[in-house]
GROMACS .gro file of C-alpha atoms in nm:
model
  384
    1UNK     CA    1   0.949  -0.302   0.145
    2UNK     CA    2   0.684  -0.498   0.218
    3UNK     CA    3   0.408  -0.638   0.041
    4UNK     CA    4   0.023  -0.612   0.050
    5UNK     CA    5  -0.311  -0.696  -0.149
    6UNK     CA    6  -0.575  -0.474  -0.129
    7UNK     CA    7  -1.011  -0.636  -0.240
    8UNK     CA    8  -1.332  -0.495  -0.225
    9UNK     CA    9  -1.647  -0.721  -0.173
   10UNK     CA   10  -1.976  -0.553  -0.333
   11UNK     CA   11  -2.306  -0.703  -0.154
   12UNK     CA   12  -2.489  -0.592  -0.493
   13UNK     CA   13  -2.350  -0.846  -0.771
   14UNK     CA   14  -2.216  -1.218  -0.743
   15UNK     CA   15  -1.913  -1.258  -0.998
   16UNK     CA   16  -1.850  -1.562  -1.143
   17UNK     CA   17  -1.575  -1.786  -1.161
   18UNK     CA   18  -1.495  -1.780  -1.534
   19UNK     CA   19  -1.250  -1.631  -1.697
   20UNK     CA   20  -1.200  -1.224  -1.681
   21UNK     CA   21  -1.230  -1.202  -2.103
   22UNK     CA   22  -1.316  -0.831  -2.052
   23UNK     CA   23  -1.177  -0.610  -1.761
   24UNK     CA   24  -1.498  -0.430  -1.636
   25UNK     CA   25  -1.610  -0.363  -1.299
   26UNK     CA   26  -1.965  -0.496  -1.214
   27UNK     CA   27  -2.265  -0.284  -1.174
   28UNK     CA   28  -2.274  -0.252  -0.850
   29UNK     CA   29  -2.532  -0.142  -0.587
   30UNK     CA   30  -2.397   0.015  -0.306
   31UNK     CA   31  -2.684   0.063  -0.125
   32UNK     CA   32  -2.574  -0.165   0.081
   33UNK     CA   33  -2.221  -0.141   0.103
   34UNK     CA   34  -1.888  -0.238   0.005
   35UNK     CA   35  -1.627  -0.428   0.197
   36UNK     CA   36  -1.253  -0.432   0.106
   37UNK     CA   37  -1.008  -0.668   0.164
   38UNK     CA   38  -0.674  -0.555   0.192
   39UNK     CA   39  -0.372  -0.883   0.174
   40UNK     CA   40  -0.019  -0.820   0.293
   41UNK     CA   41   0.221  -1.135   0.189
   42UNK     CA   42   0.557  -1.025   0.368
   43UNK     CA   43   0.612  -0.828   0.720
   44UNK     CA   44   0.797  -0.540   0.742
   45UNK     CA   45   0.884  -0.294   0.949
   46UNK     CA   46   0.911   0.006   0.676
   47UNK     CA   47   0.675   0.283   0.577
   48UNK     CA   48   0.447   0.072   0.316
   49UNK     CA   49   0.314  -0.109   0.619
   50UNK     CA   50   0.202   0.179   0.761
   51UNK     CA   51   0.053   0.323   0.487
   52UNK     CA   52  -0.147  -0.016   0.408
   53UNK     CA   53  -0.300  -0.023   0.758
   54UNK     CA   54  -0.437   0.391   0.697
   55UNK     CA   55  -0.612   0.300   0.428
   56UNK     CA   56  -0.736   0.003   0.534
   57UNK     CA   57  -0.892   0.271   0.804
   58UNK     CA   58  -0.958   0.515   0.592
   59UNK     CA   59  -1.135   0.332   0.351
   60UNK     CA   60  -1.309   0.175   0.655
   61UNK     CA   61  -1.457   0.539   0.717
   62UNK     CA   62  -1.567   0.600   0.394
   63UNK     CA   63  -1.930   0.647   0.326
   64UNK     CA   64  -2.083   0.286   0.164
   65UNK     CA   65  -1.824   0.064   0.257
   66UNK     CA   66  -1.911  -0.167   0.445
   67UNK     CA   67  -1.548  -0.395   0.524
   68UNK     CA   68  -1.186  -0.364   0.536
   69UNK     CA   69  -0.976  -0.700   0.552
   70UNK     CA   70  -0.597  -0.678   0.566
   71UNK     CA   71  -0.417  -0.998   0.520
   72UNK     CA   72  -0.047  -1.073   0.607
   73UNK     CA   73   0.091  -1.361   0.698
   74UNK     CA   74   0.086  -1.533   1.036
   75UNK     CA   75   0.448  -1.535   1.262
   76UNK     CA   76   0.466  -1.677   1.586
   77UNK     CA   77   0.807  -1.661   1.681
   78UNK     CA   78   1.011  -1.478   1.975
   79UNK     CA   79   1.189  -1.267   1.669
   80UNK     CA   80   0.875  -1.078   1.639
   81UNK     CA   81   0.607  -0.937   1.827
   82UNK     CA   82   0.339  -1.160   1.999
   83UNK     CA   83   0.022  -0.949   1.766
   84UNK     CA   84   0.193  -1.101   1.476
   85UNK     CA   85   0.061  -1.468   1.536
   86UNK     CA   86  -0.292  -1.331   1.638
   87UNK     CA   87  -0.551  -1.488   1.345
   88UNK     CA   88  -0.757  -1.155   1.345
   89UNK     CA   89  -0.688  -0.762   1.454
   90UNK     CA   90  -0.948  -0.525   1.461
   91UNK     CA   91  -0.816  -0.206   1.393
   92UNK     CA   92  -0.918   0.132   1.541
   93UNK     CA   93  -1.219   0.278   1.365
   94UNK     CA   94  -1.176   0.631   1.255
   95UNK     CA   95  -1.448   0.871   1.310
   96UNK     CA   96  -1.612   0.977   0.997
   97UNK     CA   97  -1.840   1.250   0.959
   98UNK     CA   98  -2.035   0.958   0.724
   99UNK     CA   99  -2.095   0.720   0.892
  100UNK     CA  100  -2.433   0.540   0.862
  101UNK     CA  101  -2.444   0.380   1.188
  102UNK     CA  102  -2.455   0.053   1.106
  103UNK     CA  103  -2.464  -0.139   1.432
  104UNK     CA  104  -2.541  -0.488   1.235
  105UNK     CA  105  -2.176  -0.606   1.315
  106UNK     CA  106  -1.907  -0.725   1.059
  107UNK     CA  107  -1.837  -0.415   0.961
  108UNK     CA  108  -1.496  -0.236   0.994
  109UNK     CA  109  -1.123  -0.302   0.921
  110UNK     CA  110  -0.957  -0.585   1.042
  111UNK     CA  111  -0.614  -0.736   0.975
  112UNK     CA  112  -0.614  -1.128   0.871
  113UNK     CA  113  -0.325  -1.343   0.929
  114UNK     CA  114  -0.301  -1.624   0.717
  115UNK     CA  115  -0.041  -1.939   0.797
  116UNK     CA  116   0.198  -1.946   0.480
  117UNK     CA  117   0.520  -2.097   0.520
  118UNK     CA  118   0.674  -2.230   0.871
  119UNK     CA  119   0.503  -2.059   1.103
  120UNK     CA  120   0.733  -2.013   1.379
  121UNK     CA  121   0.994  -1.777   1.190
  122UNK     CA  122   0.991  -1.434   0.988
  123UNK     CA  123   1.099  -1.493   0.594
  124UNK     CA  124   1.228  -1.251   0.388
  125UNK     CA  125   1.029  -1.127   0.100
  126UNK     CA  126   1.292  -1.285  -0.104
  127UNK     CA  127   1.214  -1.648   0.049
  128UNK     CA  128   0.832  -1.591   0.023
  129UNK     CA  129   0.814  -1.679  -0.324
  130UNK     CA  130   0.763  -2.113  -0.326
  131UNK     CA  131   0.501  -2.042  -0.064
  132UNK     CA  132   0.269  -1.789  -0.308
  133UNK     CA  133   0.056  -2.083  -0.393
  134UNK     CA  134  -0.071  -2.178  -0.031
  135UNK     CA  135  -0.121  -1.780   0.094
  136UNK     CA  136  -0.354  -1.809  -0.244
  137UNK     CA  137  -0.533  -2.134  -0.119
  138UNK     CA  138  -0.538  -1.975   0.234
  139UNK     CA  139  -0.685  -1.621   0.091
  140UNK     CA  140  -0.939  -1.742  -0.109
  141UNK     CA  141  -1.082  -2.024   0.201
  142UNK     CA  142  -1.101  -1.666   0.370
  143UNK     CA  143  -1.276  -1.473   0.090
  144UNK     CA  144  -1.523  -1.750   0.034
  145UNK     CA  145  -1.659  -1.762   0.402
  146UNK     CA  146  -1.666  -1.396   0.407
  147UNK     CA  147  -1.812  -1.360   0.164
  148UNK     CA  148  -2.129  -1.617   0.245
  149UNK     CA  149  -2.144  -1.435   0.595
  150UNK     CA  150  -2.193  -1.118   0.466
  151UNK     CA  151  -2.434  -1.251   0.228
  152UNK     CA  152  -2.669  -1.388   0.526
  153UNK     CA  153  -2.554  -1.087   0.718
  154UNK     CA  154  -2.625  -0.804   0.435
  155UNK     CA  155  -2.895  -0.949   0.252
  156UNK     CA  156  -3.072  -1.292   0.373
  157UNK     CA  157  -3.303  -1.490   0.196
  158UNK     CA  158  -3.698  -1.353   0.147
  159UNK     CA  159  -3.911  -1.460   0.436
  160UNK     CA  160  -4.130  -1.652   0.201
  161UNK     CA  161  -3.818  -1.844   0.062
  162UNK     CA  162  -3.788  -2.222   0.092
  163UNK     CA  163  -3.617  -2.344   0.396
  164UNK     CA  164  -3.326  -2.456   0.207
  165UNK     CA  165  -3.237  -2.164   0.023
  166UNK     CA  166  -2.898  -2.007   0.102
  167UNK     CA  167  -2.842  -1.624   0.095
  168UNK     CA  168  -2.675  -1.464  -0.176
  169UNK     CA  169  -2.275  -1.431  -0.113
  170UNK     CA  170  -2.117  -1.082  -0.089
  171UNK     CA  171  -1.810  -1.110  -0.271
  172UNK     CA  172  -1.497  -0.861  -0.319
  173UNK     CA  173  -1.572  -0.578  -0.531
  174UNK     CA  174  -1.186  -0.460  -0.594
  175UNK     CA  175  -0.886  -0.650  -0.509
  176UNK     CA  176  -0.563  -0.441  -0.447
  177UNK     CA  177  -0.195  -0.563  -0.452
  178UNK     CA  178   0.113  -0.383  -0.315
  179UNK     CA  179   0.434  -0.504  -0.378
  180UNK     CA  180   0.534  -0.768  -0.620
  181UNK     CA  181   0.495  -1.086  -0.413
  182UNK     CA  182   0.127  -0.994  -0.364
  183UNK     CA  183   0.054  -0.838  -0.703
  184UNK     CA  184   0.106  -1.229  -0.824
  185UNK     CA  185  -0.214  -1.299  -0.501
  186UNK     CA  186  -0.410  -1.024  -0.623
  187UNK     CA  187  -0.391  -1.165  -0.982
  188UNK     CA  188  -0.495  -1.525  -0.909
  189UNK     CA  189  -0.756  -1.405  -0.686
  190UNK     CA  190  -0.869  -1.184  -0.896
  191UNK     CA  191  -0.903  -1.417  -1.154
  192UNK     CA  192  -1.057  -1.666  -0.990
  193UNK     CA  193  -1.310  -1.446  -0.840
  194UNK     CA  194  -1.341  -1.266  -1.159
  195UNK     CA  195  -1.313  -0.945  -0.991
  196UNK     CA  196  -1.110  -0.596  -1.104
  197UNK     CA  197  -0.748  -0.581  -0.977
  198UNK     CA  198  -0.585  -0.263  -0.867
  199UNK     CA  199  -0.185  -0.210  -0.837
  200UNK     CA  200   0.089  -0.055  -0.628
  201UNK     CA  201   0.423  -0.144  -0.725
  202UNK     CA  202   0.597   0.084  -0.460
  203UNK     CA  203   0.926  -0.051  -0.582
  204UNK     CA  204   1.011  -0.204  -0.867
  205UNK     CA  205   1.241  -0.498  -0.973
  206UNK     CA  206   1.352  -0.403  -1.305
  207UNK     CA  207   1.468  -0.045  -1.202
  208UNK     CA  208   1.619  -0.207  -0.881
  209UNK     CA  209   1.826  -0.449  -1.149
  210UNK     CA  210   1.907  -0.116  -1.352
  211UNK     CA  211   2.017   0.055  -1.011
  212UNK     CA  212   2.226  -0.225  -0.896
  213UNK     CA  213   2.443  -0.303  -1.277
  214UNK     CA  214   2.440   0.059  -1.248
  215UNK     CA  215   2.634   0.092  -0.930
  216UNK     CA  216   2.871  -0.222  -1.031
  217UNK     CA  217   2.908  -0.377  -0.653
  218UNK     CA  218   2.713  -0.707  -0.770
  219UNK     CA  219   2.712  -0.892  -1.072
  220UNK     CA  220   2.381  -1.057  -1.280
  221UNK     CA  221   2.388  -1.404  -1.087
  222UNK     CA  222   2.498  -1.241  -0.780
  223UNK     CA  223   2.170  -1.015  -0.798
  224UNK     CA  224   1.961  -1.291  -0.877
  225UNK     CA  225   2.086  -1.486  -0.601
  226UNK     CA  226   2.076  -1.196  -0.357
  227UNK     CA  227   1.748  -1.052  -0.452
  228UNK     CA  228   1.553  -1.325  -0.655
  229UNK     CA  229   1.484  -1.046  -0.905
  230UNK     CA  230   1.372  -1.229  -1.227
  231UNK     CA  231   1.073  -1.398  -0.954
  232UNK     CA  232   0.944  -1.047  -0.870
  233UNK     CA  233   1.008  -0.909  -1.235
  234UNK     CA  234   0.796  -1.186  -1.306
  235UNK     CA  235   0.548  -1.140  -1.064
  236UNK     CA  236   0.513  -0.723  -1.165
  237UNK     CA  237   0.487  -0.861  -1.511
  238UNK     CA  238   0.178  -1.098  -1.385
  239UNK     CA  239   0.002  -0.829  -1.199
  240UNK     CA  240   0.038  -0.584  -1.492
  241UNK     CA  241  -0.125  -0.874  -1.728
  242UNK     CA  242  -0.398  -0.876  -1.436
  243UNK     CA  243  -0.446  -0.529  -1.314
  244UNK     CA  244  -0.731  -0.280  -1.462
  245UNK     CA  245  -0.545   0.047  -1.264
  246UNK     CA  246  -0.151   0.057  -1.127
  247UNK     CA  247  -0.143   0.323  -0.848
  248UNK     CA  248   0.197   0.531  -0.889
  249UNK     CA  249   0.291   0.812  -0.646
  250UNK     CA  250   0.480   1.036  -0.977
  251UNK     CA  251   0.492   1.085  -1.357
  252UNK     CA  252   0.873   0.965  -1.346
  253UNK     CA  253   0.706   0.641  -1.162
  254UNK     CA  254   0.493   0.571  -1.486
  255UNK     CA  255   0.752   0.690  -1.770
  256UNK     CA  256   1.074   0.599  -1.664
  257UNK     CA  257   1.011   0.269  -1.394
  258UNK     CA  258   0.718   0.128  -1.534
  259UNK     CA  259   0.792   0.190  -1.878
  260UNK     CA  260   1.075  -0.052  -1.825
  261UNK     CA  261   0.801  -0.355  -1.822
  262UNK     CA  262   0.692  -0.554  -2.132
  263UNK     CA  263   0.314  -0.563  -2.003
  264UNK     CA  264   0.306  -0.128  -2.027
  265UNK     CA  265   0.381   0.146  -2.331
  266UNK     CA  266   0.289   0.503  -2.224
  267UNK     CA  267   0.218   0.605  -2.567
  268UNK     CA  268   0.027   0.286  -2.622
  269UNK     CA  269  -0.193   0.303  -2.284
  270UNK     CA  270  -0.245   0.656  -2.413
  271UNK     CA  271  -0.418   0.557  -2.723
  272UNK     CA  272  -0.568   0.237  -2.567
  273UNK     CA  273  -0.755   0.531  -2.366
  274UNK     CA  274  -0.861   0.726  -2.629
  275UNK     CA  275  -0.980   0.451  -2.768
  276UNK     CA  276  -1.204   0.340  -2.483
  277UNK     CA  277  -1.284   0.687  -2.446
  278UNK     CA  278  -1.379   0.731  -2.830
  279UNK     CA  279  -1.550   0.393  -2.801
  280UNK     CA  280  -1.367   0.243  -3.092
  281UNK     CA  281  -1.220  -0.085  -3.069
  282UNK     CA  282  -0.894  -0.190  -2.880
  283UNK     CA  283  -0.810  -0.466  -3.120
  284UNK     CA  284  -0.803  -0.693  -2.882
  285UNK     CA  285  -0.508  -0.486  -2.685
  286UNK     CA  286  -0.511  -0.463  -2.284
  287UNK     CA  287  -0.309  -0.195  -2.126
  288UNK     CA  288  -0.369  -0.087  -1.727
  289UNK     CA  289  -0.473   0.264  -1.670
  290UNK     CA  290  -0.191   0.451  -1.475
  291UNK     CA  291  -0.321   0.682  -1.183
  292UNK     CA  292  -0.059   0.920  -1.044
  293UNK     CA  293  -0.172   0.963  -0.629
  294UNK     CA  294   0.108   1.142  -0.476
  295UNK     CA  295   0.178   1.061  -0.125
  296UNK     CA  296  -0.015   1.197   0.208
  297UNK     CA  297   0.014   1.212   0.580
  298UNK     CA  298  -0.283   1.085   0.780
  299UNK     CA  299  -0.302   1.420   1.046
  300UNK     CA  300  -0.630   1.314   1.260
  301UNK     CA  301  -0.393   1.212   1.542
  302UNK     CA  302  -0.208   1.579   1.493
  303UNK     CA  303  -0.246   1.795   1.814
  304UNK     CA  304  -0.196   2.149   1.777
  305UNK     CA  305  -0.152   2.367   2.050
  306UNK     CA  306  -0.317   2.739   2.106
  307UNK     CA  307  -0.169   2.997   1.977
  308UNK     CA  308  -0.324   3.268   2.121
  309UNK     CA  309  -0.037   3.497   2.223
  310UNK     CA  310   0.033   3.492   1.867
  311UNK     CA  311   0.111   3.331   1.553
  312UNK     CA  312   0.517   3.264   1.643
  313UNK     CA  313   0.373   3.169   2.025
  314UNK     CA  314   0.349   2.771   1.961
  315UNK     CA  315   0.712   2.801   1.811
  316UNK     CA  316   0.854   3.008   2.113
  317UNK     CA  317   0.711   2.729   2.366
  318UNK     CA  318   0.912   2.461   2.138
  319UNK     CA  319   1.240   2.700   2.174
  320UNK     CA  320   1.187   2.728   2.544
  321UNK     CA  321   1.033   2.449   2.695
  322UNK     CA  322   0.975   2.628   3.050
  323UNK     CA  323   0.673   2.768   2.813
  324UNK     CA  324   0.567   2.476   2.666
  325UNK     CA  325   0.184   2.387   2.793
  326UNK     CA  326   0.291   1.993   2.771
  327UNK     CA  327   0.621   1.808   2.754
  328UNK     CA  328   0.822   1.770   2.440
  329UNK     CA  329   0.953   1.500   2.308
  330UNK     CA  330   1.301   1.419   2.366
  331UNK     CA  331   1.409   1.445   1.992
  332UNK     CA  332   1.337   1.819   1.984
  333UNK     CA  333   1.586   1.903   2.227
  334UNK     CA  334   1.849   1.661   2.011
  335UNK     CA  335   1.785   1.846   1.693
  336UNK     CA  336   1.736   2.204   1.858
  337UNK     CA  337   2.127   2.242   1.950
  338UNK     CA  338   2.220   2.183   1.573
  339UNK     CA  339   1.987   2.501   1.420
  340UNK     CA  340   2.132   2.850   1.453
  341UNK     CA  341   1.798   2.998   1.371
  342UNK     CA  342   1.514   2.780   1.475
  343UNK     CA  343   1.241   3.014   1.379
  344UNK     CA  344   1.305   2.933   1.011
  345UNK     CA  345   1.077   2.586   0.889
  346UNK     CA  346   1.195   2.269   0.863
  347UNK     CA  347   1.271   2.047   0.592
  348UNK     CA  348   1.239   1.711   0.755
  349UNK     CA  349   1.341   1.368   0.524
  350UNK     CA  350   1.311   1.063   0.678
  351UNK     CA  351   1.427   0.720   0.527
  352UNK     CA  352   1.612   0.432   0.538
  353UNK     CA  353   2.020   0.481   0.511
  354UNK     CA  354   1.979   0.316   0.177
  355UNK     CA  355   2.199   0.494  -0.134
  356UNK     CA  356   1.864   0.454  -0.356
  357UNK     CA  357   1.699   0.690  -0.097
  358UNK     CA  358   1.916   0.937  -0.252
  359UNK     CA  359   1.990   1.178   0.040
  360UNK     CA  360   2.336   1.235  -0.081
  361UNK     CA  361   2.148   1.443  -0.391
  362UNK     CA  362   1.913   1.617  -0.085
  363UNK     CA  363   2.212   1.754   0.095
  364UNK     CA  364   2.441   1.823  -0.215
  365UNK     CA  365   2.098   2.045  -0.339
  366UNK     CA  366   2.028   2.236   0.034
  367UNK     CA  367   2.425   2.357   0.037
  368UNK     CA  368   2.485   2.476  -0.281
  369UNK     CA  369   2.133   2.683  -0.267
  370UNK     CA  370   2.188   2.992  -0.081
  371UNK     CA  371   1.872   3.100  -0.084
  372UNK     CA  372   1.685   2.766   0.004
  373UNK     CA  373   1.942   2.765   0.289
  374UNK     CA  374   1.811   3.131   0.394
  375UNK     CA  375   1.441   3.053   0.378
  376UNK     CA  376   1.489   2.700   0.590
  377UNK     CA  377   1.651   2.450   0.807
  378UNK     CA  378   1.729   2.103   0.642
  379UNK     CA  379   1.665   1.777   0.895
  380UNK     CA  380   1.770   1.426   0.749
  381UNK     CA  381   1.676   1.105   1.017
  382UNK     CA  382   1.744   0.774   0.899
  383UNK     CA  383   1.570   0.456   1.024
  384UNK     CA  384   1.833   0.162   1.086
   0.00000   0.00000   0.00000
């Protein structure tokens, strides 16, 4: 997967750079707004990306933020397409029933592309690593003027003011990292800026090792070499040091992936929590809070069709296409010849023809379940 950093300017407090000696978000007033920066490290052409650029839009659309920044890094090569070398992206604003109008400019989501690494060629996320340090130099030259143009954008100086005096910057309320490459960003950043740090891991390194001795195709210092997995493991280990929340998508995510990592102890975080909770004394002990948001589908560009003949009508158009009110895509006709009764729903997977997908288990579970075969059809449709 790829990887992705996720910050949050507030226009209402100006952190400073010392050290983060207690993890506490800054009162904030946002009455005026919040902007978020969101920082990809590595391209890739799988479903984090996707799900990175929604919520930069989403969040975008959200009532009292103000900004969305996305940084990746910058390709310009003939390997990839020609919007990857572009220096800024403005993304498509979503509509949002609040939205405060604010014509001042600035506002939005935006992808930033940073130069890190030769410019002219795509680098594996294993590669990325010896060129952390200058995507960190790069990000934080792009949070700092940001940040002072929002400032004289959001809230200039008093009219009465001396001439001189410079408007107060708006810096990054929240700083977000996905993937381990960018995790290790978010937690310099975030450190420098002395602002909170949030977490996706979306895979990890030290179940990846587990999975790998596991299947016995690749020995240790074939795995390292392959994979550079004791860099990320290091990295996860960094942003868990960092983060104040780590974003999981299950329970199993939290107990049995996480829970693999020196920096995390379920049954400590739980009484770290009470503790905070209780307000008694952590003794000096830091654990991040784990937040379980299970995975969603964006449907604003869903178009339904009427179904006023009936509730089964929209299906019978799909079955016979003379019916159909608009053309069909392609696919439906390739899958259609494979069902024997396509009025029963579909279970649709999609993933990568990767073994740690584990669609082997999905089939093995639809045919030896008579009824689950009964009450639906089972579509698999890997992405090579």
């Amino acid at each position: 997967m790829g990887s992705c950093v996720e910050r949050t300017w507030s226009s209402g407090e100006t952190p400073t750079p010392e050290a983060r000696s207690v993890k506490s978000r800054p009162n904030v007033d946002t009455s005026r707004g919040l902007a978020l920066t969101c920082l990809f490290i590595s391209l890739s052409c799988h479903g984090q990306v996707k799900y990175v650029v929604e919520l930069a839009r989403a969040l975008a659309a959200t009532a009292g933020v103000h900004r969305v920044d996305l940084l990746t890094r910058q390709i310009s090569c003939p390997d990839v397409d020609w919007t990857y070398g572009e220096p800024v992206e403005m993304l498509e604003r979503l509509s949002s029933g609040d939205d405060d109008g604010d014509e001042s400019g600035g506002g939005g989501a935006y992808i930033v592309r940073l130069p890190c690494g030769p410019r002219d060629q795509y680098i594996p996320k294993e590669e990325l690593w010896p060129h952390i340090p200058e995507f960190v130099d790069r990000a934080l030259s792009h949070v700092t003027n940001v940040a002072r143009a929002l400032g004289e954008q959001l809230q200039p100086p008093p009219s009465d003011a001396p001439a001189t005096a410079l408007a107060a910057p708006v810096w990054p309320y929240v700083i977000h990292g996905h993937y381990a490459d960018a995790a290790e960003v978010a937690a310099n950043l975030a450190s420098a800026l002395n602002v909170p740090m949030v977490m996706t891991g979306h895979s990890l390194g030290r179940n990846k090792l587990e999975q790998l001795l596991k299947l016995g195709r690749m020995h240790g210092p074939e795995i390292q070499g392959t994979y550079k997995i004791a860099r990320r493991i290091e990295a996860e280990e960094t942003g868990l040091d960092t983060a104040e929340m780590v974003v999981t998508s299950t329970k199993q995510e939290i107990e049995e992936q996480w829970g693999l990592y020196d920096g995390f102890d379920l049954m400590v975080e739980r009484k770290l929590r009470v503790r905070q909770r209780r307000g008694v004394s952590s003794l000096g002990r830091y654990m991040p809070r784990m937040a379980v948001i299970p995975p969603g589908m964006d449907f604003s560009f869903v178009d339904t069709q009427d179904t006023a003949d009936g509730d089964g009508a929209d299906l019978q158009m799909l079955i016979d296409p003379v019916k159909a009110k608009k053309a069909l895509p392609p696919i439906w006709s390739e899958i259609l010849r494979f069902f024997t009764n396509p009025h029963k729903p579909m279970i649709l997977a999609l993933s990568r023809p990767d073994p740690k997908k584990n669609i082997t288990t999905l089939l093995k579970a639809y045919g030896e379940s008579r009824k689950l075969r009964e009450l639906a059809n089972l579509v698999t449709y890997t992405l090579s």
